[in-house]
Amino acid sequence: MQRAFVFPAGMAILAVLTACVMPGREAEVPTGAQDFAEHCVACHGVSGKGDGEAAAGLAKKPADLTQLSAKNGGVFPGTRVMAQIWGYTGRDEGRVMPEFKDLLDSGTVLFDGGDGIETPTPLRLVQLAEYVKGLQGK
């Protein structure tokens, strides 16, 4: 099910102007690295170690994203990482990380989380999890 995205007035004008300048061209989807830089670096830091500029002001230290595989028997917990980013794990009193489901709700791709079942999953969510996977052990 697709959700309607409500643009702020200025964004709506920009979207119309962009469509006029580049008719027939779809908006480019940010890469996982771009989404990480824009939405994750402030808390998790450039390296993903949980040392971003905003980390000091948080009630709970952000996770060290470089150690997720090490803490999971050497296997990257991709489905769990995507659930955390998406906000699927639910809100609990200790959760500081915002939910990104509305932001990352874009076109879907078939994704196998390791169980052999390909499931339609938002492209940007998969890309972001793959970027975090690349941070392991660094």
Coordinates of C-alpha atoms in Angstrom, one line a residue:
M1 CA 0.0 0.0 0.0
Q2 CA 1.4 3.4 -1.0
R3 CA 1.1 6.3 1.4
A4 CA 0.6 9.8 0.3
F5 CA 3.4 12.1 1.2
V6 CA 2.3 15.7 2.1
F7 CA 4.9 18.2 1.0
P8 CA 5.4 21.5 2.9
A9 CA 4.3 24.4 0.6
G10 CA 7.8 25.2 -0.5
M11 CA 8.6 21.6 -1.3
A12 CA 5.5 21.3 -3.4
I13 CA 6.6 24.3 -5.5
L14 CA 10.1 22.8 -5.9
A15 CA 8.6 19.4 -6.9
V16 CA 6.4 21.1 -9.6
L17 CA 9.3 23.1 -10.9
T18 CA 11.6 20.0 -11.0
A19 CA 8.9 18.1 -12.9
C20 CA 8.6 20.9 -15.4
V21 CA 12.4 21.1 -15.9
M22 CA 12.9 17.3 -16.2
P23 CA 9.6 15.8 -17.5
G24 CA 9.4 12.1 -17.4
R25 CA 12.3 11.8 -15.0
E26 CA 11.7 10.2 -11.6
A27 CA 13.4 11.6 -8.5
E28 CA 16.6 9.8 -7.7
V29 CA 16.6 7.5 -4.7
P30 CA 19.4 8.3 -2.2
T31 CA 22.0 5.6 -1.6
G32 CA 22.5 3.9 1.7
A33 CA 25.6 6.0 2.3
Q34 CA 23.6 9.2 1.6
D35 CA 20.8 8.2 4.0
F36 CA 23.4 7.2 6.6
A37 CA 25.1 10.6 6.3
E38 CA 21.9 12.5 6.5
H39 CA 20.0 10.6 9.1
C40 CA 22.4 8.5 11.2
V41 CA 25.8 10.3 11.5
A42 CA 24.6 12.8 14.1
C43 CA 24.1 10.1 16.7
H44 CA 26.1 7.1 15.4
G45 CA 29.1 9.1 14.0
V46 CA 30.7 8.9 10.6
S47 CA 32.4 5.6 11.5
G48 CA 29.2 4.2 13.1
K49 CA 30.8 3.7 16.5
G50 CA 28.1 5.7 18.4
D51 CA 30.2 8.8 18.8
G52 CA 28.3 11.3 16.7
E53 CA 28.0 15.0 17.8
A54 CA 24.4 14.5 19.2
A55 CA 25.3 11.3 21.1
A56 CA 26.5 13.2 24.3
G57 CA 23.1 14.7 24.7
L58 CA 21.1 11.5 24.5
A59 CA 19.7 9.5 27.5
K60 CA 21.2 6.3 26.0
K61 CA 24.4 5.9 24.1
P62 CA 23.8 5.0 20.4
A63 CA 24.8 1.5 19.4
D64 CA 28.3 0.9 18.0
L65 CA 27.1 -0.2 14.5
T66 CA 30.6 -1.7 13.7
Q67 CA 30.2 -4.5 16.2
L68 CA 26.7 -5.8 15.3
S69 CA 28.1 -8.9 13.5
A70 CA 30.6 -9.6 16.3
K71 CA 27.8 -9.5 18.9
N72 CA 25.8 -11.9 16.8
G73 CA 28.2 -14.8 16.4
G74 CA 29.9 -13.3 13.3
V75 CA 26.7 -13.0 11.3
F76 CA 25.2 -9.6 10.4
P77 CA 21.7 -9.4 11.8
G78 CA 20.2 -7.7 8.8
T79 CA 16.6 -8.3 9.4
R80 CA 16.9 -7.2 13.0
V81 CA 18.8 -4.1 11.9
M82 CA 16.1 -3.2 9.4
A83 CA 13.4 -3.7 12.1
Q84 CA 15.2 -1.4 14.4
I85 CA 15.7 1.3 11.7
W86 CA 12.1 1.0 10.6
G87 CA 10.7 1.1 14.1
Y88 CA 9.1 -2.3 13.9
T89 CA 10.5 -3.4 17.2
G90 CA 8.0 -1.0 18.8
R91 CA 8.4 1.8 21.2
D92 CA 9.7 1.0 24.7
E93 CA 10.8 3.2 27.5
G94 CA 14.5 2.8 26.6
R95 CA 14.3 3.5 22.9
V96 CA 15.9 6.7 21.9
M97 CA 16.3 6.1 18.2
P98 CA 13.5 7.6 16.1
E99 CA 11.5 5.5 13.7
F100 CA 12.4 6.0 10.0
K101 CA 9.5 4.1 8.4
D102 CA 7.8 7.2 7.0
L103 CA 11.1 8.6 5.7
L104 CA 12.3 5.3 4.0
D105 CA 8.9 4.3 2.7
S106 CA 9.8 4.2 -1.0
G107 CA 9.6 1.7 -3.8
T108 CA 10.2 -1.9 -2.8
V109 CA 12.6 -4.7 -3.8
L110 CA 12.4 -8.4 -3.0
F111 CA 14.7 -9.1 -0.1
D112 CA 15.7 -12.4 1.5
G113 CA 16.5 -11.9 5.1
G114 CA 18.2 -15.3 5.3
D115 CA 15.2 -17.6 5.5
G116 CA 14.9 -18.2 1.8
I117 CA 11.7 -16.1 1.5
E118 CA 11.9 -13.1 -0.7
T119 CA 9.8 -10.3 0.9
P120 CA 8.9 -6.9 -0.6
T121 CA 11.0 -4.5 1.4
P122 CA 11.6 -0.7 1.0
L123 CA 14.6 -0.2 -1.2
R124 CA 16.1 2.6 1.0
L125 CA 15.8 0.4 4.1
V126 CA 17.7 -2.4 2.3
Q127 CA 20.3 0.0 1.1
L128 CA 20.8 1.5 4.5
A129 CA 21.1 -1.9 6.2
E130 CA 23.6 -3.0 3.5
Y131 CA 25.6 0.2 4.2
V132 CA 25.7 -0.6 8.0
K133 CA 26.7 -4.2 7.1
G134 CA 29.8 -2.7 5.3
L135 CA 30.8 -1.0 8.6
Q136 CA 31.3 -4.2 10.4
G137 CA 34.7 -4.7 12.0
K138 CA 36.0 -1.2 11.2

